[in-house]
Coordinates of C-alpha atoms in Angstrom, one line a residue:
M1 CA -8.6 26.6 -5.9
T2 CA -7.1 23.2 -6.8
P3 CA -9.8 20.4 -7.0
R4 CA -9.4 17.7 -4.2
I5 CA -10.1 14.1 -5.0
E6 CA -11.7 12.5 -1.9
G7 CA -12.5 8.6 -1.8
P8 CA -15.3 7.7 0.7
L9 CA -15.6 4.5 2.7
L10 CA -16.4 1.5 0.3
E11 CA -17.7 -1.5 1.8
G12 CA -17.9 -5.0 0.1
R13 CA -18.4 -8.6 1.3
L14 CA -14.6 -9.4 1.4
V15 CA -13.1 -6.1 2.2
R16 CA -13.6 -2.5 3.4
L17 CA -11.5 0.3 1.8
E18 CA -11.3 2.8 4.8
P19 CA -9.5 6.0 3.9
L20 CA -6.0 5.8 5.3
E21 CA -5.2 6.9 8.7
R22 CA -2.5 6.9 11.2
R23 CA -4.5 4.2 13.3
H24 CA -3.9 1.7 10.7
A25 CA -0.1 1.7 11.1
D26 CA 0.5 -1.2 13.3
E27 CA -1.7 -3.6 11.3
L28 CA -0.3 -2.4 8.1
A29 CA 3.3 -2.9 9.7
E30 CA 2.4 -6.5 10.5
A31 CA 1.0 -7.1 6.8
A32 CA 4.1 -5.4 5.2
E33 CA 6.5 -8.0 6.8
E34 CA 4.7 -11.1 5.4
H35 CA 6.5 -13.0 3.0
R36 CA 8.2 -10.0 1.0
D37 CA 9.3 -12.0 -1.8
S38 CA 5.5 -11.8 -3.1
F39 CA 6.0 -7.9 -3.7
G40 CA 8.2 -8.4 -6.7
F41 CA 8.7 -4.8 -8.1
T42 CA 6.1 -3.1 -6.2
W43 CA 7.5 -1.0 -3.4
V44 CA 6.2 -1.9 0.1
P45 CA 7.3 0.1 3.4
R46 CA 9.1 -2.1 6.1
A47 CA 7.5 -2.1 9.3
E48 CA 9.4 0.8 10.7
E49 CA 8.7 3.0 7.5
V50 CA 4.8 2.7 7.9
P51 CA 4.4 5.8 9.7
A52 CA 6.3 7.7 7.5
Y53 CA 4.6 6.1 4.4
I54 CA 1.4 7.4 5.8
A55 CA 2.7 10.6 6.3
A56 CA 3.9 10.7 2.6
Q57 CA 0.5 9.5 1.4
H58 CA -1.3 12.4 3.4
E59 CA 1.1 15.0 2.1
R60 CA -0.1 13.7 -1.4
V61 CA -3.7 14.1 -0.1
A62 CA -2.9 17.8 0.7
T63 CA -2.1 18.4 -3.0
G64 CA -5.7 17.1 -3.9
R65 CA -4.2 14.3 -6.2
L66 CA -4.4 11.2 -3.9
A67 CA -7.3 9.6 -2.1
P68 CA -5.4 6.7 -0.3
Y69 CA -7.2 3.7 1.6
A70 CA -6.5 0.8 3.8
Q71 CA -7.8 -2.4 2.7
I72 CA -9.5 -4.2 5.6
S73 CA -10.1 -7.8 5.5
R74 CA -13.9 -8.4 6.5
A75 CA -13.0 -12.1 7.9
T76 CA -10.2 -10.5 10.4
G77 CA -11.3 -6.8 10.7
R78 CA -7.5 -6.2 10.3
A79 CA -5.7 -3.9 7.6
V80 CA -4.0 -6.3 5.1
G81 CA -2.6 -3.5 2.6
A82 CA -3.3 -0.5 1.0
T83 CA -4.5 1.2 -2.4
A84 CA -5.6 4.5 -3.9
F85 CA -7.4 6.8 -6.1
W86 CA -4.5 8.9 -7.8
D87 CA -3.7 11.4 -10.7
P88 CA -7.2 12.7 -11.4
R89 CA -7.6 14.6 -14.6
Y90 CA -10.4 17.1 -15.2
Q91 CA -12.1 18.9 -18.0
P92 CA -11.2 22.3 -18.9
D93 CA -13.7 23.6 -16.4
G94 CA -11.3 22.4 -13.7
E95 CA -14.1 20.5 -11.8
T96 CA -15.5 17.7 -14.0
L97 CA -13.4 14.5 -13.5
F98 CA -13.0 12.7 -16.6
A99 CA -10.3 10.2 -15.8
V100 CA -8.5 8.7 -12.7
E101 CA -5.9 6.1 -11.7
V102 CA -6.1 3.2 -9.2
G103 CA -2.6 2.6 -8.0
F104 CA -0.5 2.7 -4.7
T105 CA -1.8 -1.0 -4.3
W106 CA -0.4 -4.1 -2.1
L107 CA -1.4 -6.7 -0.1
A108 CA 0.1 -9.0 2.6
A109 CA 0.8 -12.3 1.3
S110 CA -1.9 -14.0 3.1
A111 CA -4.5 -11.7 1.7
Q112 CA -3.4 -12.3 -2.0
G113 CA -5.6 -14.9 -3.8
T114 CA -8.7 -14.6 -1.5
G115 CA -10.9 -12.2 -3.5
I116 CA -9.9 -9.0 -1.7
N117 CA -7.9 -7.5 -4.6
A118 CA -10.7 -8.1 -7.0
E119 CA -13.4 -6.8 -4.7
A120 CA -11.4 -3.9 -3.9
K121 CA -11.0 -3.1 -7.6
L122 CA -14.7 -3.6 -8.2
L123 CA -15.3 -1.0 -5.5
L124 CA -12.7 1.4 -6.9
F125 CA -13.9 1.1 -10.4
Q126 CA -17.7 1.3 -9.6
H127 CA -17.2 4.4 -7.5
A128 CA -15.3 6.0 -10.2
F129 CA -17.4 5.2 -13.2
E130 CA -21.0 5.3 -11.5
Q131 CA -20.6 8.2 -8.8
W132 CA -17.7 10.4 -10.6
G133 CA -18.7 9.5 -14.0
V134 CA -15.3 9.3 -15.4
G135 CA -14.8 7.9 -19.1
R136 CA -11.5 6.0 -18.0
V137 CA -9.7 4.3 -15.3
D138 CA -6.0 3.8 -15.5
L139 CA -3.7 1.2 -13.7
K140 CA -0.1 0.9 -14.5
T141 CA 3.0 -1.1 -13.1
D142 CA 6.6 -1.9 -13.7
A143 CA 6.9 -3.6 -17.3
R144 CA 9.0 -6.2 -15.6
N145 CA 6.4 -7.2 -13.1
A146 CA 4.7 -10.0 -14.6
R147 CA 2.6 -11.0 -11.5
S148 CA 1.4 -7.7 -11.2
R149 CA 0.5 -7.2 -15.2
A150 CA -1.2 -10.7 -14.8
A151 CA -3.4 -9.1 -11.8
I152 CA -4.4 -6.2 -13.4
A153 CA -5.4 -7.9 -16.7
A154 CA -7.5 -10.6 -14.3
V155 CA -9.6 -7.7 -13.2
G156 CA -10.5 -6.8 -16.6
A157 CA -8.2 -3.9 -17.7
R158 CA -7.1 -3.9 -21.1
F159 CA -3.0 -3.6 -22.0
E160 CA -2.4 -0.3 -24.0
G161 CA 1.4 -0.5 -24.3
V162 CA 4.4 0.2 -22.5
L163 CA 5.8 3.6 -21.8
R164 CA 9.6 3.8 -21.7
N165 CA 11.6 5.7 -19.0
W166 CA 7.9 6.7 -17.6
S167 CA 8.6 7.2 -13.9
R168 CA 10.8 6.3 -11.2
S169 CA 11.7 2.8 -10.4
W170 CA 10.2 1.4 -6.9
A171 CA 12.5 -1.9 -7.2
P172 CA 15.0 -2.4 -4.4
G173 CA 18.4 -1.0 -5.4
E174 CA 17.4 1.1 -8.3
D175 CA 16.6 4.5 -6.5
G176 CA 17.5 7.0 -9.1
R177 CA 16.7 5.0 -11.9
L178 CA 13.7 5.3 -14.4
R179 CA 11.4 2.3 -15.1
D180 CA 9.3 1.1 -18.0
S181 CA 5.7 1.4 -17.3
A182 CA 2.9 -1.2 -18.4
I183 CA -0.1 1.0 -19.2
F184 CA -3.7 -0.6 -18.6
S185 CA -7.1 1.1 -18.8
I186 CA -10.8 0.5 -18.4
V187 CA -13.1 2.9 -20.3
D188 CA -16.7 3.7 -19.6
S189 CA -18.2 1.7 -22.6
E190 CA -16.2 -1.4 -21.2
W191 CA -17.4 -1.0 -18.0
P192 CA -20.6 -2.9 -17.9
Q193 CA -19.3 -6.1 -19.2
T194 CA -16.1 -5.5 -16.7
K195 CA -18.3 -5.1 -13.9
A196 CA -20.4 -8.5 -14.6
A197 CA -17.3 -10.4 -14.8
L198 CA -15.8 -9.0 -11.5
Q199 CA -19.1 -9.4 -9.8
E200 CA -18.9 -13.1 -10.9
R201 CA -15.5 -13.5 -9.9
V202 CA -15.9 -12.1 -6.2
A203 CA -19.0 -14.2 -5.8
R204 CA -16.9 -17.4 -6.3
Y205 CA -14.7 -16.5 -3.2
G206 CA -15.8 -17.4 0.2
K207 CA -18.2 -20.2 -0.8

């Protein structure tokens, strides 16, 4: 049987990560329509596409390769974006997880710069390293997306390089094209220092 990655509810001071459900659709639709210029090369569904987006994520869940979340602002109690564990890799025994990606991430414009992204990454990384015992967490983005690359570097991930024509492009108007992907990672030996830095960063918000 194919292993199935499952992400539990994760709670912080600024954000609560709830497994993505259809009940999040209306709030995500509203979040997705805020100042869309901030999304750059990140594909984010339009309001009317959110139900199909959630259904597509659940189809990926059924393959065992995705554990999607709605990002819930603790200040408002509303869904303000999404994220996920993705692409789990296993030891030859087929059961022991050694690496996972954090991806499918987006936030409403009003939630950006509030500490929600930093704390969400802290919660996801902490679960991956301390509960699953992985040796590596991956993050990647369109190599042209300077905003996303800066945000990934800011949460402590190390840039490893650019893989050319690595995956499909999500940029508007580029259906059928391939993109270059900027690859970042955190490995287990770096996690204690990265965790401390993220905790310090999150603590500065909301004071």
